[in-house]
Structure formats: C-alpha cells, structure tokens
XYZ file of C-alpha atoms in Angstrom:
414
model
C -149.847 6.927 -20.007
C -148.720 8.524 -23.282
C -147.131 12.193 -23.916
C -150.372 13.110 -25.394
C -152.536 12.105 -22.649
C -149.978 13.740 -20.090
C -150.477 17.033 -21.850
C -154.192 16.967 -21.249
C -153.402 16.225 -17.382
C -153.156 18.993 -14.751
C -149.804 18.501 -13.358
C -147.210 20.547 -10.901
C -145.380 23.258 -12.519
C -147.431 23.762 -15.392
C -149.630 26.805 -16.319
C -153.297 26.853 -16.690
C -156.307 29.168 -17.082
C -158.781 29.302 -14.257
C -162.281 30.451 -14.893
C -164.219 31.796 -11.972
C -167.351 33.878 -12.154
C -166.595 34.389 -15.923
C -163.263 36.079 -14.841
C -160.324 34.320 -16.155
C -156.730 34.198 -15.153
C -153.291 32.590 -15.914
C -151.939 30.589 -12.823
C -148.822 28.384 -12.626
C -149.117 25.316 -10.145
C -146.484 25.496 -7.494
C -145.233 22.852 -5.319
C -147.783 23.816 -2.515
C -150.775 24.385 -5.186
C -152.016 27.276 -3.516
C -154.344 29.871 -5.391
C -154.995 33.424 -3.959
C -158.379 34.820 -5.375
C -158.831 38.280 -3.575
C -159.273 37.424 0.067
C -159.865 33.624 -0.745
C -157.297 30.908 -0.344
C -158.057 27.703 -2.717
C -155.968 24.794 -2.294
C -155.640 23.265 -5.709
C -154.124 19.657 -5.041
C -157.173 17.874 -5.603
C -157.159 19.221 -9.057
C -153.712 17.639 -9.682
C -153.895 14.518 -12.230
C -157.268 15.289 -13.102
C -157.890 16.233 -16.852
C -158.292 19.947 -18.083
C -161.894 21.467 -18.457
C -162.614 19.929 -15.285
C -164.949 21.674 -13.031
C -164.548 21.901 -9.287
C -166.777 23.245 -6.505
C -165.301 25.166 -3.491
C -165.483 23.694 -0.152
C -164.836 25.590 2.780
C -161.954 23.971 5.096
C -163.293 23.958 8.778
C -161.715 26.233 11.369
C -160.040 28.440 8.279
C -161.637 31.576 7.473
C -162.035 32.054 3.478
C -159.975 28.840 2.847
C -161.263 26.332 0.412
C -160.466 23.070 -0.898
C -161.753 21.560 -4.418
C -164.221 18.882 -4.896
C -164.454 17.309 -8.523
C -168.249 17.726 -9.704
C -169.836 17.590 -13.342
C -171.366 20.421 -15.425
C -174.806 19.559 -14.463
C -174.007 20.103 -10.803
C -172.096 23.381 -11.679
C -175.224 24.803 -13.187
C -177.350 26.846 -10.635
C -181.039 26.655 -11.034
C -183.366 28.821 -9.102
C -187.266 29.081 -9.122
C -188.587 32.113 -10.141
C -192.288 31.645 -9.703
C -193.392 34.018 -12.565
C -192.452 37.569 -13.647
C -193.739 41.070 -14.102
C -194.873 42.627 -17.519
C -192.358 45.675 -17.109
C -190.222 47.246 -14.675
C -191.867 50.727 -14.167
C -193.278 49.992 -10.810
C -189.585 49.268 -9.259
C -187.582 51.789 -7.363
C -183.620 51.705 -7.467
C -182.964 51.784 -3.497
C -181.783 49.719 -1.009
C -185.130 49.062 0.536
C -185.831 46.222 -1.760
C -183.595 43.726 -0.131
C -184.364 42.640 3.458
C -180.923 41.159 4.326
C -178.345 43.526 5.462
C -174.943 43.481 4.017
C -173.520 41.977 7.310
C -176.078 39.421 7.209
C -174.902 38.419 3.711
C -171.170 38.378 4.647
C -172.105 36.133 7.791
C -173.632 33.769 5.338
C -170.564 33.611 3.281
C -168.292 33.432 6.353
C -170.571 30.699 7.728
C -169.688 28.593 4.933
C -173.044 28.582 3.248
C -172.978 27.606 -0.390
C -173.451 30.197 -3.123
C -176.707 28.545 -4.065
C -178.129 28.949 -0.866
C -177.098 32.334 -0.314
C -178.517 33.402 -3.717
C -181.859 31.450 -2.735
C -181.913 33.380 0.325
C -181.406 36.565 -1.786
C -184.584 35.990 -3.776
C -186.740 35.162 -0.837
C -186.019 38.472 0.855
C -186.303 40.474 -2.314
C -189.218 42.559 -2.473
C -188.839 43.470 -6.239
C -187.502 40.332 -7.660
C -191.129 38.953 -8.812
C -192.084 42.328 -10.381
C -189.161 42.279 -12.795
C -189.526 40.975 -16.253
C -188.286 37.819 -17.354
C -185.230 39.308 -18.798
C -184.521 41.500 -15.800
C -184.865 38.307 -13.590
C -182.172 36.495 -15.746
C -179.812 39.393 -15.392
C -180.352 39.793 -11.961
C -179.496 35.858 -11.459
C -176.302 36.051 -13.384
C -175.089 38.899 -11.465
C -175.684 37.339 -8.141
C -174.143 34.009 -9.437
C -170.890 35.499 -10.547
C -170.857 37.235 -7.124
C -171.455 34.104 -4.851
C -170.407 31.390 -7.221
C -168.524 28.724 -5.655
C -167.250 26.701 -8.804
C -164.345 27.088 -11.034
C -163.199 25.428 -14.084
C -159.635 24.845 -15.073
C -158.544 25.077 -18.702
C -155.699 23.929 -20.920
C -153.897 27.326 -21.790
C -154.496 27.950 -25.564
C -153.518 31.186 -27.809
C -157.333 32.220 -27.869
C -157.692 32.039 -24.153
C -154.132 33.613 -23.311
C -154.911 36.497 -25.798
C -158.455 37.283 -24.127
C -156.859 37.188 -20.584
C -153.929 39.687 -21.537
C -156.228 41.870 -23.362
C -158.374 42.216 -20.256
C -155.430 42.928 -18.038
C -153.730 45.569 -20.519
C -152.134 48.464 -18.895
C -151.409 51.072 -21.302
C -148.767 52.322 -22.453
C -146.643 49.630 -20.569
C -148.302 46.830 -22.785
C -149.776 46.414 -26.072
C -153.249 45.322 -26.165
C -153.667 42.925 -28.773
C -157.188 41.623 -29.617
C -157.648 37.913 -30.780
C -158.738 39.276 -34.098
C -156.040 41.114 -34.482
C -153.636 38.676 -33.863
C -155.496 36.430 -36.539
C -155.274 39.120 -38.848
C -151.412 39.371 -38.031
C -150.785 35.748 -38.744
C -153.072 35.834 -41.936
C -151.118 38.804 -43.454
C -147.608 37.392 -42.964
C -148.865 34.163 -44.699
C -147.409 31.967 -42.147
C -146.037 28.587 -43.243
C -145.345 25.876 -40.510
C -141.967 25.097 -41.848
C -140.886 28.917 -42.639
C -138.415 31.196 -40.995
C -139.655 34.364 -39.624
C -138.206 37.527 -38.218
C -140.121 39.381 -35.164
C -139.302 42.445 -33.623
C -141.682 42.963 -30.630
C -142.144 44.574 -27.269
C -144.906 45.049 -25.019
C -147.109 42.052 -25.995
C -145.875 39.828 -23.037
C -144.641 37.312 -25.563
C -148.156 36.873 -27.353
C -146.648 37.041 -30.578
C -143.722 34.621 -29.966
C -146.150 32.030 -28.516
C -148.660 32.117 -31.550
C -145.751 31.852 -34.112
C -144.228 29.044 -32.065
C -147.516 27.244 -31.797
C -148.141 26.993 -35.540
C -144.472 26.387 -36.335
C -143.323 22.885 -37.019
C -140.249 21.326 -36.242
C -138.502 22.494 -39.083
C -139.517 26.194 -38.410
C -137.446 29.061 -36.980
C -138.435 32.208 -35.352
C -135.751 34.771 -34.730
C -136.924 37.347 -32.087
C -135.284 41.010 -32.204
C -135.601 42.714 -28.896
C -134.556 46.284 -28.099
C -134.917 46.120 -24.213
C -133.630 43.698 -21.499
C -135.879 45.246 -18.693
C -139.294 44.573 -19.860
C -141.389 42.827 -17.225
C -143.396 39.492 -18.283
C -141.626 39.584 -21.739
C -142.170 35.880 -22.302
C -145.482 35.421 -20.050
C -147.284 34.075 -22.899
C -144.746 31.675 -24.117
C -144.336 30.346 -20.296
C -147.840 29.979 -20.268
C -148.203 27.616 -23.224
C -146.117 25.056 -21.701
C -143.917 24.648 -24.540
C -141.443 21.808 -24.497
C -137.738 22.512 -24.525
C -137.806 21.498 -28.100
C -140.202 23.892 -29.271
C -138.416 26.819 -27.116
C -135.277 25.917 -28.743
C -136.826 26.854 -32.435
C -136.947 30.555 -31.242
C -133.499 32.303 -31.489
C -133.583 35.983 -29.711
C -130.884 38.759 -31.028
C -130.450 42.200 -29.675
C -131.325 45.114 -31.926
C -127.882 46.629 -31.111
C -126.271 43.707 -32.523
C -128.437 43.891 -36.104
C -127.213 47.617 -35.990
C -123.579 46.408 -35.711
C -123.991 44.022 -38.744
C -125.533 46.813 -40.742
C -122.431 48.968 -39.897
C -120.169 45.754 -40.619
C -121.609 45.741 -44.096
C -120.648 49.216 -45.022
C -123.824 50.692 -45.276
C -123.197 54.149 -45.019
C -125.255 57.324 -43.741
C -125.398 58.577 -47.314
C -126.810 55.416 -48.321
C -129.499 55.762 -45.489
C -130.662 59.117 -46.692
C -130.954 57.985 -50.366
C -133.120 54.964 -48.885
C -135.578 57.741 -47.327
C -135.888 60.644 -49.759
C -139.123 62.146 -47.771
C -137.977 61.511 -44.230
C -138.048 64.919 -42.473
C -134.859 65.923 -40.355
C -137.131 65.955 -37.254
C -137.833 62.153 -37.713
C -134.260 61.382 -38.277
C -133.049 63.036 -35.154
C -135.793 61.055 -33.346
C -134.856 57.933 -34.482
C -131.072 58.383 -34.004
C -132.022 59.583 -30.379
C -133.933 56.236 -30.037
C -130.950 54.088 -31.150
C -128.524 56.035 -28.854
C -130.837 55.628 -26.123
C -130.961 51.691 -26.736
C -127.156 51.574 -26.719
C -126.792 53.562 -23.632
C -129.698 51.919 -21.385
C -129.412 48.151 -22.347
C -126.448 46.141 -22.573
C -126.505 43.671 -25.983
C -127.061 40.135 -25.217
C -125.182 38.280 -27.989
C -126.925 35.365 -29.112
C -124.091 33.567 -31.589
C -126.791 31.155 -32.672
C -129.215 33.844 -33.502
C -126.676 36.032 -35.097
C -125.038 33.473 -37.479
C -128.694 32.365 -38.483
C -129.556 35.814 -39.485
C -126.338 36.305 -41.542
C -126.718 33.098 -43.338
C -130.635 33.161 -44.066
C -133.274 34.956 -45.700
C -136.707 34.975 -43.987
C -140.048 34.270 -45.243
C -141.935 37.125 -43.203
C -141.468 40.095 -40.805
C -143.732 41.246 -37.969
C -143.345 44.571 -36.328
C -145.246 44.804 -33.037
C -143.916 47.591 -30.801
C -144.628 50.785 -28.764
C -142.201 52.864 -30.496
C -142.195 54.615 -34.029
C -141.805 51.550 -36.336
C -140.481 52.854 -39.368
C -136.634 52.827 -38.816
C -136.945 49.340 -37.574
C -139.089 48.400 -40.476
C -136.580 49.848 -42.926
C -133.492 48.351 -40.992
C -135.138 44.631 -41.266
C -136.590 44.448 -44.579
C -133.393 43.473 -46.231
C -133.294 40.421 -44.302
C -136.486 39.096 -46.248
C -136.577 36.885 -49.291
C -138.056 38.414 -52.263
C -141.871 38.505 -52.735
C -142.208 37.796 -48.983
C -144.781 39.754 -46.873
C -144.203 42.282 -43.947
C -146.703 43.413 -41.346
C -146.705 46.226 -38.821
C -149.018 46.661 -35.899
C -149.545 50.095 -33.861
C -152.218 51.182 -31.791
C -151.829 54.630 -33.357
C -153.178 55.325 -36.911
C -151.113 58.477 -37.426
C -147.869 56.485 -37.047
C -148.768 54.195 -39.816
C -150.370 56.550 -42.078
C -147.108 58.546 -42.329
C -145.127 55.137 -42.626
C -147.762 54.478 -45.573
C -147.019 57.640 -47.280
C -143.197 57.230 -47.270
C -143.142 53.617 -48.409
C -145.214 54.357 -51.312
C -142.229 56.346 -52.461
C -140.331 53.300 -52.553
C -139.673 50.648 -55.359
C -138.892 47.730 -53.397
C -142.472 47.181 -51.552
C -145.719 46.609 -53.266
C -149.201 45.601 -52.337
C -149.182 47.839 -49.529
C -152.341 47.996 -47.238
C -153.376 50.026 -44.217
C -156.332 48.817 -42.275
C -158.110 48.756 -39.143
C -159.947 45.946 -37.232
C -163.478 46.542 -36.057
C -165.243 43.763 -33.912
C -168.434 43.908 -32.141
C -170.176 40.950 -30.008
C -174.145 40.841 -30.482
C -176.394 39.413 -27.979
C -178.516 36.577 -29.464
C -181.710 35.473 -27.517
C -185.354 35.269 -28.347
C -187.030 38.517 -29.230
C -183.936 40.352 -28.120
C -181.061 40.065 -30.586
C -179.070 43.110 -31.033
C -175.541 44.325 -30.937
C -174.010 44.764 -27.410
C -174.545 48.305 -26.010
C -170.980 48.791 -24.883
C -167.848 47.865 -27.070
C -164.307 48.859 -27.505
C -162.570 50.135 -30.605
C -158.865 48.951 -29.425
C -158.134 46.572 -32.487
C -155.247 48.869 -33.559
C -154.065 49.348 -37.018
C -152.091 47.069 -39.755
C -149.847 48.005 -42.134
C -148.419 45.213 -44.646
C -146.929 44.727 -48.120
C -144.628 42.717 -50.015
C -140.661 43.090 -50.175
C -139.538 42.700 -53.959
C -136.496 43.504 -56.034
C -135.998 47.099 -57.175
C -133.954 50.257 -55.991
C -135.495 52.392 -53.544
C-alpha cells in the first residue's frame, strides 16, 4: 500500500474528525481505541483500517450499559426514512404542551437503554404523538431532524482538514482564552498575506490553538518556511490544530519557533535606542507606551525564553515574504517590532476581535511613510436556507468574524 493510500486510512495514533448528530469533534485514536461521548462509550477498533468518510452504525454491546461497537454501513443505510402519512395546512390548532406525546420520559429512556435502534425509537415517538399529523410538512421535517439528531445511532469519520478543524474550534471557542477564527476570516488572512507555497513567513500568534500554523503549513511546499513568534509558554492546546492535521515530521520541521523575548534581544543588540523608537511613533500617547512597556516587562518576568538557535539564525539572515499577527493583546507594538524583518513590498496582516484596537492602529500607521495600501475591513457572512418556497437567510447568525488590518511594507523613513 502506497503512502498516499495510507494517508486516507484510519490508523492508530492519528487524529480524526467525528460527526455524530451533526456534532463534530476532534479525536485521536489511542491504543485502546475508546471514544467517550457524554455517557456513551464507543469502541472504535472496527474503524481502524477503514477509509476516511466511512459511516458506521452503533451496535450495543451485550451486558454493558451504554457501551457500543461500530458496524460498517453505507450511506443509504444511514439515511433514516419515516412515513408521515399526510400533513396539516397550518399549526394554529397545535398546543405546545407535554400532553401531545403519550410516551413518558422514563419509557423513552428505557427503550434507549434496552438497545432499541434510533430508527425504531423515532417510529415509536411518531406513533404516540397526537399532533404530528396536524403539523405542516415543514414542521414535520424539522421535528424528524430534531429527533434524528437526538436518537441517531450512526457516526461518520472524516479525515481532518483545515475547514473542518476551523469549524470545530470556532464552535468550541471560550473567549477570551481563545480566539474565534471563522473559516472565511482565515481565508481572508491567507489571501491578504499573498501566500506563496515557497515563501518565508513570520507569524506572531497566540490563542488560536495553532490554527494559523496549521493553515500555513498546509499550504507551504517543501521549500517554504514558517517562523512562529510566541510570547507565552503556558498556553494550553497551543498546537492543537497542527497535531490534528497529522503532518509528517518533515512538514513540522518547516516551522521554527522563536520567543518574542529573543526578538526583543535582537532589537537591542542592533542598538535601536529608545529615542529611535519614539521617532518611529510620533503620535503614540504616553499611556499607550506605558501599557506596552508593562506588557513587555510582564513577558520577561513570567515566561522564560525558549531559545531556538535555528529560528534565531534564520531570522537574522533572512527577510520574510509576509507577516501575520493574530493575538489577544494590543498588537501595535508587536507589528512595529516585526515589520523591519519583512522584505520590501511585502504584505502584513493583523487580526483583532475588537474594532477599536485596529482603528487606532490604522490612524497611527497612516502617519508612517514605510507602509502603504492600508485597509481596515470586517467580514460578514450569513447562511441561507435554500428550500422550495421557503428560501431565506437564517434567522439566527453571529457577527464574530473579527476585523483585519493589512498593508504593504515599503522603503521610506517613518
């Protein structure tokens, strides 16, 4: 079996994306191959050796409560089909109370614990519903989808991709500990930085759980390079997305890591004086300078620098093709520190969840002569339901796309 074929096969130790009841999660198959979903325990051994995108049915294990094993099935078997026997014209005669369902909660739980399939449980619910036949066709469809998600006994295993990982991490966001990057925002960042597969890129990131590193590594060829600048050594799941992509050791070695503390030392070694820094920022308020100095001091005190000789030497001897800054802190000082490492006429992109931060940064950078083509944008995305006679935008949506500030670094005195 070729290496390409092995990449498309579920193997132990690899990460995968599991879809059950339209809920996606990232999971690594351990030696025991056990997955815990709520109170359910699922044995994944039957999935090992099968191709990705396979669908499996959950079969109860005898004498073990809420323990399941997997049985391979096709997509047609996984599709739940129920007979509706007609529908009503409107829902005005339906009263939303607990009396419409004849089965009690205890009886439904007993059916599930007895090993009854999800298909049969939903059929029993339909048979014992007083109002199902009175619902409109659309209301019946919504009801069946809701019950199928709740009692579904199928799951699908997908090969991790940047799109799937982005969606999973976005739904699991825990602000302000993590940065919620939507997939359209991530695509905009990669577009703005003019990503070249053979280029050299500088990334300052924290809080995205390694999503930016994974996206850049996924696009870079063997001759490309990524240098990741970090400020904290205590961040949890800092490289979760990178691990989830199952990159090879060769691909991982294309990413060099350097502490921000070491970058500041390089700046001091180059005899960039405090007076020069003040000239670089003519409109920077004393309050902003004080906060920036406090941030740098905090970094030095709380986190010991991790010296990467290869990364430091690479930064000293190369100019980069693009700069990306995605962080939870105020990014202005970080961008000004890292801009000199860019080649001329190369782009930089800054992401922030807060508009005010980038508006202030935009006003400050407009006064500089070494940056041009400055743009400050926000992303708007809305899902649409497309169905016969009921196509419309989704009623609920989020506006968590964040804001992007981008420009080009050119020659010129500041």
